[in-house]
Short mmCIF file of C-alpha atoms in Angstrom, two decimals:
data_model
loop_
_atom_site.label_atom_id
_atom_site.label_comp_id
_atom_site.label_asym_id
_atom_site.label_seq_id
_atom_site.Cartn_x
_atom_site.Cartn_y
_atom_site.Cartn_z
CA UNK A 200 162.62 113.03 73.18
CA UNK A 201 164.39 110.17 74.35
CA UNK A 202 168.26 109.24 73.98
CA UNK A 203 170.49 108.85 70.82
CA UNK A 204 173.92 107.06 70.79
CA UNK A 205 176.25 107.46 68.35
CA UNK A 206 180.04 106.42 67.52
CA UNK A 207 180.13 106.84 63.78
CA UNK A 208 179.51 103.09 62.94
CA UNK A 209 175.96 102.70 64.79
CA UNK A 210 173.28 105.40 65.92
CA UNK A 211 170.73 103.73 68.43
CA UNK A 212 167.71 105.63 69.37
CA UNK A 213 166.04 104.52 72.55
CA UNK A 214 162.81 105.64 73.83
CA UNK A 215 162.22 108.42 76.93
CA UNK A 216 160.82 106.55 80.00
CA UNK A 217 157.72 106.65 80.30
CA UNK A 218 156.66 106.65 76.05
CA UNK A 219 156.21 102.77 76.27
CA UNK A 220 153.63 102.76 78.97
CA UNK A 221 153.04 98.99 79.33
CA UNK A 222 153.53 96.76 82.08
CA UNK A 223 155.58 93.82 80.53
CA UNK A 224 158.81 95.22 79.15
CA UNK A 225 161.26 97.06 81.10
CA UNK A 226 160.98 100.97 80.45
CA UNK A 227 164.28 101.74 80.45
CA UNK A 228 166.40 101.48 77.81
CA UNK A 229 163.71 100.56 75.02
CA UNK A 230 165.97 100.14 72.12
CA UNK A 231 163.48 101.77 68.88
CA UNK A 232 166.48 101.55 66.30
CA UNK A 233 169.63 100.92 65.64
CA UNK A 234 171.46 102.16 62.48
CA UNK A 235 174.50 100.59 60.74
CA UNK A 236 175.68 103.92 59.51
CA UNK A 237 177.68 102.34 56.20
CA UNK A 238 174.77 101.45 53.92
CA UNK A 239 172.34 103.30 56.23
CA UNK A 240 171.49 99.83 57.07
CA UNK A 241 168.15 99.71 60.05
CA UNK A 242 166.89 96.65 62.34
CA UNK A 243 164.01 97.41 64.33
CA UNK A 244 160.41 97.17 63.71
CA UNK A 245 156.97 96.94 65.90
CA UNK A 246 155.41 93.78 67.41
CA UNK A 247 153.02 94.86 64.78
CA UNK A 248 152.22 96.67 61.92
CA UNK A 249 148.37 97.22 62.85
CA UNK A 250 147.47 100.38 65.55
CA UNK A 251 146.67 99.04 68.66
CA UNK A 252 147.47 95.43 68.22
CA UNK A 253 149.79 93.80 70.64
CA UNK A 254 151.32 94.81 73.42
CA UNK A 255 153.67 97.57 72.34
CA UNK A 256 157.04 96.39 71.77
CA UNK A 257 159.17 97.63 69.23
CA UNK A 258 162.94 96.80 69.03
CA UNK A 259 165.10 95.55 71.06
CA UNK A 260 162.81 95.66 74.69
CA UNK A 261 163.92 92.98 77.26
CA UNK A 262 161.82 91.33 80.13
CA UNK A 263 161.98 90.21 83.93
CA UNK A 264 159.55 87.18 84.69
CA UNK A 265 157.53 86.45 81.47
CA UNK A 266 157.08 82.89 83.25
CA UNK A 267 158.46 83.74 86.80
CA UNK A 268 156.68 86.80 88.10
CA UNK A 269 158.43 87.57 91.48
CA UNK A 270 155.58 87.61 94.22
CA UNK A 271 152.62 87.23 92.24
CA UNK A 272 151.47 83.68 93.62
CA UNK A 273 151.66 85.09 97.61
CA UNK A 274 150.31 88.39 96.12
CA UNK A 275 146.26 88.68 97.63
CA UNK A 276 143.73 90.09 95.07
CA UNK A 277 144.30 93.36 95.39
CA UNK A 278 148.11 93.53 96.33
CA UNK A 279 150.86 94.64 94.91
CA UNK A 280 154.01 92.83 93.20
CA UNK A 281 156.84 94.07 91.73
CA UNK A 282 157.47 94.04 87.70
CA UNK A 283 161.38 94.68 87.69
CA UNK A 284 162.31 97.59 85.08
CA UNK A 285 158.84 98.87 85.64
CA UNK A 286 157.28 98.86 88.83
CA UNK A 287 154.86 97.58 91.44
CA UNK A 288 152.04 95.93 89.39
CA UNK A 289 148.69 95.30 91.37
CA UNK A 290 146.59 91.69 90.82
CA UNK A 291 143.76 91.02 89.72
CA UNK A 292 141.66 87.84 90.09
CA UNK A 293 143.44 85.88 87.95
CA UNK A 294 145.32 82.87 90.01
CA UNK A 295 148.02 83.08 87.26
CA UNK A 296 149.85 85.98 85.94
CA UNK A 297 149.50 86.65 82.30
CA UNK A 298 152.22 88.83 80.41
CA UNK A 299 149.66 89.68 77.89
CA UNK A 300 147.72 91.55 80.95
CA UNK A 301 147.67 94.75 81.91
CA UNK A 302 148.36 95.78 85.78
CA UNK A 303 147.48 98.78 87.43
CA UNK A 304 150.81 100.47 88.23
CA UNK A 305 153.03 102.12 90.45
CA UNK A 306 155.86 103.02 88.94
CA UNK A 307 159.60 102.69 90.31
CA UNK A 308 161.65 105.62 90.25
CA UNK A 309 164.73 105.93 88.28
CA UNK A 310 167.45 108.14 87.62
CA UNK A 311 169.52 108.56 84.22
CA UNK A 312 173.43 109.23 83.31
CA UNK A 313 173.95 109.51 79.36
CA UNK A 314 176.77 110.65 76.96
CA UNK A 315 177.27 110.27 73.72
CA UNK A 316 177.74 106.80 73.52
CA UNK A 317 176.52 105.17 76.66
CA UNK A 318 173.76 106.12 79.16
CA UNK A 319 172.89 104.34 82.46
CA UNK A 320 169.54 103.61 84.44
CA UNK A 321 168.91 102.88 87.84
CA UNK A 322 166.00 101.61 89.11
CA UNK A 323 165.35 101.55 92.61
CA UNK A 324 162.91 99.25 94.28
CA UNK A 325 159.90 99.94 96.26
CA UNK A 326 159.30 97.26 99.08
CA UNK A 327 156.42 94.70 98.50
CA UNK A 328 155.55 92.01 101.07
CA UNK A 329 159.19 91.17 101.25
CA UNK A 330 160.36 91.80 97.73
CA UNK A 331 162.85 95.12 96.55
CA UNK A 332 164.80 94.56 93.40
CA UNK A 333 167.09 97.23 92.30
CA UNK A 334 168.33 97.64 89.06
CA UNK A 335 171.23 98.69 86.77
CA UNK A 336 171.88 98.70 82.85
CA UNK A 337 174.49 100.37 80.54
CA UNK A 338 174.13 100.78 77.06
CA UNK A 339 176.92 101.46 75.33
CA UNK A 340 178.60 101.08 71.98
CA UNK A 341 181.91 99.64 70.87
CA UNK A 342 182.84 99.72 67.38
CA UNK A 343 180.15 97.75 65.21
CA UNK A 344 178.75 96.35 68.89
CA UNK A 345 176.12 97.77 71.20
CA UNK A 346 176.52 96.22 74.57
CA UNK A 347 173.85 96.11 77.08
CA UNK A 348 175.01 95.01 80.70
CA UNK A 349 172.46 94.87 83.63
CA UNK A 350 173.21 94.16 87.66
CA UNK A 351 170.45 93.34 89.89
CA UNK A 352 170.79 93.56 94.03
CA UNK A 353 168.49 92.15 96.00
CA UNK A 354 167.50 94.40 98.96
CA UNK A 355 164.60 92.67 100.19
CA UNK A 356 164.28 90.03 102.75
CA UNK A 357 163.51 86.66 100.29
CA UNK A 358 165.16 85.16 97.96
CA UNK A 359 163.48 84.92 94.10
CA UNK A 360 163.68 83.20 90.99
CA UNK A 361 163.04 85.23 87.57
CA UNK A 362 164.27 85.19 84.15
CA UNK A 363 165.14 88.02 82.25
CA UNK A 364 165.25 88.01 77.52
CA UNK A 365 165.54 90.37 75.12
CA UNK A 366 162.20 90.63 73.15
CA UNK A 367 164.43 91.56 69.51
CA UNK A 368 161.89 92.75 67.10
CA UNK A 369 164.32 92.35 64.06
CA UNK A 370 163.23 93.74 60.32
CA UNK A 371 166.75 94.08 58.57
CA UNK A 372 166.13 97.08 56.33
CA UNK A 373 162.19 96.42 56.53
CA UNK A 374 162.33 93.34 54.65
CA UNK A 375 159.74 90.62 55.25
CA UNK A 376 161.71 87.51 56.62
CA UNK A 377 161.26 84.64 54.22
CA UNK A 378 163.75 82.66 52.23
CA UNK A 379 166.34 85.55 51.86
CA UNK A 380 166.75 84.64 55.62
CA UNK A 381 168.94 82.59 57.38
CA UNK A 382 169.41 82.13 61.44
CA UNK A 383 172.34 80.70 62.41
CA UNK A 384 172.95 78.34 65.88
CA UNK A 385 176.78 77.14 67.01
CA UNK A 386 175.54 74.00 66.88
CA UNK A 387 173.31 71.70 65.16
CA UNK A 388 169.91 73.11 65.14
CA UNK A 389 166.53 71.84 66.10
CA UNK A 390 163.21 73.04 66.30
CA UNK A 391 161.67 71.99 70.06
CA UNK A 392 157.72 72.17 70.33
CA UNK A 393 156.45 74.00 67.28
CA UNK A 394 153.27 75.39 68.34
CA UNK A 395 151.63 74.73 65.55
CA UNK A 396 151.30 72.74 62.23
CA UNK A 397 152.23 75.70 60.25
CA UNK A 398 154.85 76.48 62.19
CA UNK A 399 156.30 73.29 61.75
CA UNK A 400 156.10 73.29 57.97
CA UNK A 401 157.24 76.68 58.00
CA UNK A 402 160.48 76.70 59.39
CA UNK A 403 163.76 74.36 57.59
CA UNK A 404 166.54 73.05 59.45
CA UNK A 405 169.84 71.89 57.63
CA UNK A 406 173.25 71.79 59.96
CA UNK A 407 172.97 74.62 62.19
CA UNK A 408 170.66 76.85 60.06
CA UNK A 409 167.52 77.76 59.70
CA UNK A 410 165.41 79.02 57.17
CA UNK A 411 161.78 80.29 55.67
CA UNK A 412 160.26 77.58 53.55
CA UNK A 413 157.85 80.78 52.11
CA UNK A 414 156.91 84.76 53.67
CA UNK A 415 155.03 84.10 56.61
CA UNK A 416 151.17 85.11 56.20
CA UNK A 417 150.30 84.70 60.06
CA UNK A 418 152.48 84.43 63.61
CA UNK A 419 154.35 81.38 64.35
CA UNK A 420 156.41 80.19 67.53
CA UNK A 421 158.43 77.26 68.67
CA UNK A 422 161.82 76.52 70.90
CA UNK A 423 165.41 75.98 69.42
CA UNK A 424 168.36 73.88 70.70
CA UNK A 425 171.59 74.22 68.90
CA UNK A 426 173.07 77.43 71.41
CA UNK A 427 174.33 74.50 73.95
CA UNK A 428 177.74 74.82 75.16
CA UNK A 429 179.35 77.78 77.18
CA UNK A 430 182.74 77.83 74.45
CA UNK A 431 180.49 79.17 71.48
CA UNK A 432 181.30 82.72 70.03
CA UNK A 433 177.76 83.45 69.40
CA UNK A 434 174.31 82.53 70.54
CA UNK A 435 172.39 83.12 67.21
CA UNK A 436 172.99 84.99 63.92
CA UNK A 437 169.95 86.59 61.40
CA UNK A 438 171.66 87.71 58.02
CA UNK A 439 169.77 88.63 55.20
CA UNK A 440 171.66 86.55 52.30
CA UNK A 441 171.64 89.33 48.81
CA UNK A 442 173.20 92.01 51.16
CA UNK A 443 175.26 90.01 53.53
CA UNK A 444 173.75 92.37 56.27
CA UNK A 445 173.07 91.07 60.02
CA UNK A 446 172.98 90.38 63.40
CA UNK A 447 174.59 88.39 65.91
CA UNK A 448 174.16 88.23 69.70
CA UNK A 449 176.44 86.67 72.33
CA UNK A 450 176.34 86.77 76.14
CA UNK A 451 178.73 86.03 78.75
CA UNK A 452 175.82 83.86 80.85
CA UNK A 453 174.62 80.68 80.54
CA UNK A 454 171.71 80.19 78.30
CA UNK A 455 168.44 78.77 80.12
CA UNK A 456 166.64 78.55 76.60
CA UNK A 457 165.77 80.19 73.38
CA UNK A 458 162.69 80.24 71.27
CA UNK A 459 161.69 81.77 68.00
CA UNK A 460 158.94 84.08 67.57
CA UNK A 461 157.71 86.07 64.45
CA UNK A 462 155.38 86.61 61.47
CA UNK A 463 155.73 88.48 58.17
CA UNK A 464 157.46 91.64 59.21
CA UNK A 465 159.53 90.70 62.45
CA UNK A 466 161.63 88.06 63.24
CA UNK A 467 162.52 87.78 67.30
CA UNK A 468 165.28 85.03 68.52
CA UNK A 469 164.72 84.89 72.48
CA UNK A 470 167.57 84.19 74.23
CA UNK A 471 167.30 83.59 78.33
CA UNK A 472 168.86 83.90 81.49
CA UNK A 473 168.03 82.35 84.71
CA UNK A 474 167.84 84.82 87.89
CA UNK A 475 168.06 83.30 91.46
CA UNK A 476 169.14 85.68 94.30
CA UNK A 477 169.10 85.42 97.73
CA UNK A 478 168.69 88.37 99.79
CA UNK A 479 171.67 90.47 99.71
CA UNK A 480 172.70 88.76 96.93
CA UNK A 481 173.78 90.54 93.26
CA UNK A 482 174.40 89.14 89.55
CA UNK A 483 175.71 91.08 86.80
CA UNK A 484 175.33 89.79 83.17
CA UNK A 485 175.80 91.47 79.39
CA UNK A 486 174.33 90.82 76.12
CA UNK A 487 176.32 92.05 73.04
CA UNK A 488 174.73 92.37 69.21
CA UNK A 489 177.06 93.19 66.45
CA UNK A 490 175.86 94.56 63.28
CA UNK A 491 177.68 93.71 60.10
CA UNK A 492 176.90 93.80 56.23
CA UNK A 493 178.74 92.81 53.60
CA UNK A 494 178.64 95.53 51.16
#
């Protein structure tokens, strides 16, 4: 049945562990709407529109070590590593690890405190050739914000380096992103190593926005400066220009990098952090979206 939160100005539905049964994003607190309750206004869609295509994310869904698995390169074929938020993952013979795979899986187990408008998960770690991660992250809601703050501990015996980002699968109202879009930097914006040709043509820069030159027909990706500087307010903004309605995350981190993924129905800033903890070591960081329209 999952968890609903509620405080008049947003309702945010997240899904019961366990119902996204992947191994790349964290199972707990997978964020499957979130409702602007004046205008009804809604903000999450699916990776993708198409049964069984992708690999299951749907709304805001954050990840530990899309480039940075922790113990997967001393990991023998065969072993086990873990896959913070979800559990101990065991290789395969691939020498690198893939987020796109899928891992055999132990999972971790976790325990659950929710109200009305918060509810907390921890996570605790299972040892793994040196590695135990533990986890905790509150979801809660203040005014026309929903606030997501995690802490990790390190209670193994080596140090690691990960990175953590919020997958956001953003469809304002279920609108197609195209030129009724803008997403809005602090700073001048630029578009860093656009995968492709299209993607290149398809995306417009002008100050510190960014727009759709035309509905996208197919996926495209790239990297984005313009969030540089610790003083800014916000990290990015998506508003859909005839309503005014949007979306605007901050953080009280510094930003490692962001990139821009998407197609026709989603739109998905990335914003990350950089993890480094030695054992016995914790860090505690928080990621806040408001939701606004303006009408």
């Amino acid at each position: 049945m999952g968890c609903r939160l509620s405080n008049g100005i947003l309702t945010v539905d997240i899904a019961d562990i366990g119902e996204y049964k992947g191994t790349r994003f964290d199972w707990t607190g997978f964020i499957t709407q979130v409702t602007l309750e004046e205008g009804k206004h809604t903000f999450c869609v699916p990776e993708s529109l198409k049964p069984g295509e992708g690999t299951g994310g749907k709304g805001l869904c954050n990840e530990f070590g899309i480039s940075r698995a922790i113990g997967y390169d001393e990991a023998p074929i065969g072993g086990w590593f873990p896959k913070i938020g979800v559990g101990l993952l065991q290789k395969g013979t691939s020498p690198l690890y893939s987020f796109n795979e899928e891992f055999p899986l132990t999972s971790f187990s976790k325990d659950i405190e929710a109200g009305n408008d918060a509810v907390t998960y921890t996570i605790h770690p299972m040892e793994s050739n040196g590695y135990a991660v533990q986890l905790t992250k509150t979801i809660s809601l203040q005014g026309d914000q929903l606030i997501i703050a995690y802490e990790l501990h390190n209670k193994g015996q080596k140090p690691f380096l990960t990175e953590e980002y919020i997958h956001n699968f953003i469809g304002i109202d279920g609108l197609n992103i195209g030129q009724d879009f803008e997403l809005r930097l602090p700073r001048e914006l630029k578009v860093v190593e656009p995968e492709s040709s299209y993607t290149k043509e398809l995306l417009e820069v002008s100050g510190n926005t960014l727009t759709w030159s035309k509905e996208p027909d197919k996926p495209f990706y790239c990297k984005l400066s313009g969030w540089e500087g610790q003083e800014n307010e916000f990290t990015w903004e998506l508003v859909h220009k005839p309503s005014g309605t949007g979306v605007r995350e901050s953080g009280n981190f510094p930003v490692e990098r962001m990139a821009l993924w998407g197609e026709g129905h989603v739109v998905s800033p990335e914003v990350f952090v950089n993890i480094s903890l030695l054992p016995r070591q914790s860090k505690s960081w928080r990621r806040s979206y408001r939701f606004f329209t303006a009408k």
